[in-house]
CSV table of C-alpha atoms in Angstrom, one decimal:
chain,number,residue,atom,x,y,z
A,1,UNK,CA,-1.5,20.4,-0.2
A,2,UNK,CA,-3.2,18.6,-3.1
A,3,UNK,CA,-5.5,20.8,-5.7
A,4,UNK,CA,-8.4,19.9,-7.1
A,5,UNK,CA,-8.2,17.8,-10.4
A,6,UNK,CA,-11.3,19.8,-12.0
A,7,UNK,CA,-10.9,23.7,-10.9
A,8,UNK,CA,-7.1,23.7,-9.8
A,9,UNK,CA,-8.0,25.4,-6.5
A,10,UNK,CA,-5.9,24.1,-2.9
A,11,UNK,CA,-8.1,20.9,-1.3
A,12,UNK,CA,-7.2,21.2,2.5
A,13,UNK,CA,-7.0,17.7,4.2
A,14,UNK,CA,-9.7,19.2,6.6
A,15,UNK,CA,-11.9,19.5,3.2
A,16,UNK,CA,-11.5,15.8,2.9
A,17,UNK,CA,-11.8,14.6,6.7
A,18,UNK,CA,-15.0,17.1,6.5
A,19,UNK,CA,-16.2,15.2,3.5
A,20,UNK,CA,-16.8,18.6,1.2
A,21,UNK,CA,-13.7,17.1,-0.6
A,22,UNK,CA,-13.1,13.7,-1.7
A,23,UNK,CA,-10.1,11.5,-3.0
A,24,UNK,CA,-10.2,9.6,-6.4
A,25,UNK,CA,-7.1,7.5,-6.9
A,26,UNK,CA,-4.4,9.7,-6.5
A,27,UNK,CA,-6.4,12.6,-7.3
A,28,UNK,CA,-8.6,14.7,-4.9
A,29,UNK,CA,-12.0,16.9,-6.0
A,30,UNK,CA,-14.5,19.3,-4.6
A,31,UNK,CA,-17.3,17.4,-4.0
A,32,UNK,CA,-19.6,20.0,-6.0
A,33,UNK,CA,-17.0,19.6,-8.8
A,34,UNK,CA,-16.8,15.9,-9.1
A,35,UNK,CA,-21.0,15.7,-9.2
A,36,UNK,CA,-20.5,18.6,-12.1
A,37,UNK,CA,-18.2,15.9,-13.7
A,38,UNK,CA,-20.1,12.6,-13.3
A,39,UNK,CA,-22.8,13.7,-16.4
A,40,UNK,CA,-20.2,14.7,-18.7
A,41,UNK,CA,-18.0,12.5,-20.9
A,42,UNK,CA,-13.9,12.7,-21.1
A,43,UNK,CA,-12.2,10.8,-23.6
A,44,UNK,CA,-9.4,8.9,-21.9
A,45,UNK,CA,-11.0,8.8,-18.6
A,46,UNK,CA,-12.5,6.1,-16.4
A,47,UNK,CA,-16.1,6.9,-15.5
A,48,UNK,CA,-16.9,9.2,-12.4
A,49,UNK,CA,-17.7,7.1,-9.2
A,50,UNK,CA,-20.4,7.6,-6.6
A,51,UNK,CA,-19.6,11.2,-4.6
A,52,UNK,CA,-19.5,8.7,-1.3
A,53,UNK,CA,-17.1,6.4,-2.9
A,54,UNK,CA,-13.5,6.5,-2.4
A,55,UNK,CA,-12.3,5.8,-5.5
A,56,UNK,CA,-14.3,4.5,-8.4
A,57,UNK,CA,-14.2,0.5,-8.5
A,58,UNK,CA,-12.4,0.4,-11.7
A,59,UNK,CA,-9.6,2.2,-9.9
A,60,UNK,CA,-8.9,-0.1,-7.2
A,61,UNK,CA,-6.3,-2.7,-7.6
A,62,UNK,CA,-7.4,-6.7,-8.5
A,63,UNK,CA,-6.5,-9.8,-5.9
A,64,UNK,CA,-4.2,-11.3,-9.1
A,65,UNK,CA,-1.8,-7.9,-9.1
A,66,UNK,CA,-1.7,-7.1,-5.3
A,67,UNK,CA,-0.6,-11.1,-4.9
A,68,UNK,CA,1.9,-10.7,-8.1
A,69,UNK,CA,3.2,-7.7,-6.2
A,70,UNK,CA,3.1,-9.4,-3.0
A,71,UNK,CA,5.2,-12.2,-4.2
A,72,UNK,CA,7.5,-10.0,-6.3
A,73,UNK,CA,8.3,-8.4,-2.7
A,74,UNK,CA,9.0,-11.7,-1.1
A,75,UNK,CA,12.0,-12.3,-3.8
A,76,UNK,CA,13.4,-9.1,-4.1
A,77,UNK,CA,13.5,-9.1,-0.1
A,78,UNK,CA,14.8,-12.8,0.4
A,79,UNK,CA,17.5,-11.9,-2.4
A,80,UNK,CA,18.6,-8.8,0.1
A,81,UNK,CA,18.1,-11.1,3.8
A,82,UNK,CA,20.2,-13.6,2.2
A,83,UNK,CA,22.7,-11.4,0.7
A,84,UNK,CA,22.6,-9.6,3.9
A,85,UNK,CA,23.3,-12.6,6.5
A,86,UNK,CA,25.0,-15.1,4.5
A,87,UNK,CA,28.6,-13.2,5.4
A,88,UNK,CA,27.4,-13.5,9.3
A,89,UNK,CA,26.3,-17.2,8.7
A,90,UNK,CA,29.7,-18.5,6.8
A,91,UNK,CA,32.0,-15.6,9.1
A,92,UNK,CA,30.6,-17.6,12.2
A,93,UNK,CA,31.3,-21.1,10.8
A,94,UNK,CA,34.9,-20.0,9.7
A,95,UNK,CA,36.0,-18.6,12.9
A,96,UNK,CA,34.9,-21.6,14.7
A,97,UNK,CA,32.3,-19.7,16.9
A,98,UNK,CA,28.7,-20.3,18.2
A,99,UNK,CA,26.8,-20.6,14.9
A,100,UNK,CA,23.6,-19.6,17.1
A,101,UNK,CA,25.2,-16.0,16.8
A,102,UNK,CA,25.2,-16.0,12.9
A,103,UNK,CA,21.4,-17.2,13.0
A,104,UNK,CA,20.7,-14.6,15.6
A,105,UNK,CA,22.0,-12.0,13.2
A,106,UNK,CA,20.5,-13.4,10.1
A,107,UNK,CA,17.0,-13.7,11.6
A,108,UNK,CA,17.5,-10.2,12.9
A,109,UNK,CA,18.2,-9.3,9.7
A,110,UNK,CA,15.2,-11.2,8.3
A,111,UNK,CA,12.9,-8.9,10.7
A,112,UNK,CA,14.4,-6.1,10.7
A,113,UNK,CA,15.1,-5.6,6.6
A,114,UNK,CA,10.9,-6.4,5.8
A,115,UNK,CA,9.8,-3.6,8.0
A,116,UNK,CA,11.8,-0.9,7.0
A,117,UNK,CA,11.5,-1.9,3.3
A,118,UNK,CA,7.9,-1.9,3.2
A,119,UNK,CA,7.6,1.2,5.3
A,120,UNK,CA,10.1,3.4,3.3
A,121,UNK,CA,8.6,2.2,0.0
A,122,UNK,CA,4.9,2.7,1.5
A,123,UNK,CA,4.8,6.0,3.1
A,124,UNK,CA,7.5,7.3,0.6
A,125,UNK,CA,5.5,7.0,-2.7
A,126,UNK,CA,2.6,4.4,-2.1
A,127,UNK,CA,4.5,1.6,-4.2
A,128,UNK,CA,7.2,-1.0,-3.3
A,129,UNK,CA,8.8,-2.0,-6.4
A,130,UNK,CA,6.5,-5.4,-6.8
A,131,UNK,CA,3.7,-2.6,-7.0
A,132,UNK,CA,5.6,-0.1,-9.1
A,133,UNK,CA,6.1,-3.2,-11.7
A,134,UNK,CA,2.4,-4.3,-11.8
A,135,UNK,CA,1.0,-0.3,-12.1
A,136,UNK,CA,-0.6,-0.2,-8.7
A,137,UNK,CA,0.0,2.0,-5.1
A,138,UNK,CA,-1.4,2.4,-2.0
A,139,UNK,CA,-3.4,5.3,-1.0
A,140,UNK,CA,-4.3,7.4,2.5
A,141,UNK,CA,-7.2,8.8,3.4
A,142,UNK,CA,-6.1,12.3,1.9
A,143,UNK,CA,-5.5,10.3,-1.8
A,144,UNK,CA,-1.7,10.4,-1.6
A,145,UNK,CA,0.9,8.0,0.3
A,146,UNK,CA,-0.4,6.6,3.5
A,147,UNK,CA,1.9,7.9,6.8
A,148,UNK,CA,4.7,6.2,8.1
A,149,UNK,CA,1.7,6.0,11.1
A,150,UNK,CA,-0.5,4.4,8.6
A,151,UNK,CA,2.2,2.2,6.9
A,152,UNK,CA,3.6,0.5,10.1
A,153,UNK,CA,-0.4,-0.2,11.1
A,154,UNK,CA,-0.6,-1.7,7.8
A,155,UNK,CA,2.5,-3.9,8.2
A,156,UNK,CA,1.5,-5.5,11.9
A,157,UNK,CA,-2.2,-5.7,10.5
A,158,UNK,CA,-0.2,-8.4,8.3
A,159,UNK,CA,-0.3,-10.4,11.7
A,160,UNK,CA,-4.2,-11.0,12.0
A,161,UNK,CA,-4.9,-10.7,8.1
A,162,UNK,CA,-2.7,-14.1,7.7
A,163,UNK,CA,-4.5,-15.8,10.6
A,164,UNK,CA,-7.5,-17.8,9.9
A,165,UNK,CA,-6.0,-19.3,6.6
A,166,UNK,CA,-5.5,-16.0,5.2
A,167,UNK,CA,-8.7,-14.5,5.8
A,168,UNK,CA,-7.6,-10.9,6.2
A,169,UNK,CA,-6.0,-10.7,2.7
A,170,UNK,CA,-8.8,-12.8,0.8
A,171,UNK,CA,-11.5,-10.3,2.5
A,172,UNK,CA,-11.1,-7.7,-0.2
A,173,UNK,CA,-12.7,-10.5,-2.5
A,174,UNK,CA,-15.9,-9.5,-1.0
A,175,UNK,CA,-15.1,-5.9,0.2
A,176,UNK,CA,-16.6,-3.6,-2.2
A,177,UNK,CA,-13.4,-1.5,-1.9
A,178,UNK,CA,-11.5,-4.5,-2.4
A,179,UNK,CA,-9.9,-4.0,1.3
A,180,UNK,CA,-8.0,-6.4,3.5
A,181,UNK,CA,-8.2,-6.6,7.4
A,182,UNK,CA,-4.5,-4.7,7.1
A,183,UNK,CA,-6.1,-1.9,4.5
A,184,UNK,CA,-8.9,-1.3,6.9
A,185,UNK,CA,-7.0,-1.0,10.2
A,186,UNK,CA,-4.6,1.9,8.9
A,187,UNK,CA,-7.5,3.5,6.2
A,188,UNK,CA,-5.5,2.8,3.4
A,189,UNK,CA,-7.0,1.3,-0.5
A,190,UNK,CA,-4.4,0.1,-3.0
A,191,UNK,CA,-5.3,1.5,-6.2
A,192,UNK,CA,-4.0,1.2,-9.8
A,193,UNK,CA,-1.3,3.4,-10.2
């Protein structure tokens, strides 16, 4: 259970389902406490957003870091695929056997490997480490990690954000929450860390 970032008291997730609560980045306030907040100035802080928002804007992450992460991802994962099926690939070769059964491996590798790396990473802390190194996250509903639920919807909402020349991930261009198809089907917001 998360605690409220102004009077330190328990925020339930029902509070925030309800909407008496709501989530701010990764932090979570009473709704009456956040409006008692949104006159007042604090050095060091970003300014309050609306009470209906999510997060404030300045909180959620740009198109130029979520693509940096993105393709950070892609090389530390085809690093591991490859490291992972080149001994089935050149084991197949040196035996003399069906190479079809080192590319079967290897490309089972190569579906398998993604998926569980982005879903540990995900619903474990909000952050591969593409997003760890460019200071942004991913956030649930409740303001913390999404669910493994809500991670594996994310991943297989990859499927129709890349169809239609990409138009799932360039929707949070024009989203004012800066979501993508994927962010919308599981609830989730990436946010600067």
């Amino acid at each position: 259970m998360k605690t409220c970032a102004v009077c330190d008291e328990q925020v339930t997730p029902r509070e925030l389902r309800q909407g008496s609560a709501i989530a701010r980045g990764v932090e979570v306030y009473h709704r009456d406490c956040h409006r008692a907040t949104q006159g007042s100035v604090n050095s060091g802080s970003r300014p309050a957003a609306a009470a209906t928002s999510f997060a404030g804007s300045s909180d959620y992450a740009s198109f130029g870091r979520r693509l940096g992460a993105h393709l950070l991802d892609g090389i530390i994962l085809n690093l591991v695929v490859i490291a992972c099926a080149l001994p089935f690939g050149v084991l197949s070769a040196m035996s003399g056997g069906d190479p079809g059964a080192g590319s079967l491996i290897g490309g089972a590798i190569g579906f398998v490997l993604p998926l569980v790396y982005f879903l540990w990473f995900w619903s474990k802390s909000g952050a591969t480490p593409g997003k760890k190194l460019l200071g942004i996250q991913i956030v649930g509903p409740d303001g913390g990690p999404p669910t493994a639920v809500q991670s594996l919807i994310r991943y297989l909402g990859y499927i129709p954000s890349s169809l239609f020349f990409c138009l799932g991930f360039l929707w949070m261009i024009w989203d004012g929450e800066k979501r993508t198809w994927h962010d919308m089907m599981a609830g989730t917001r990436v946010v600067r860390a």
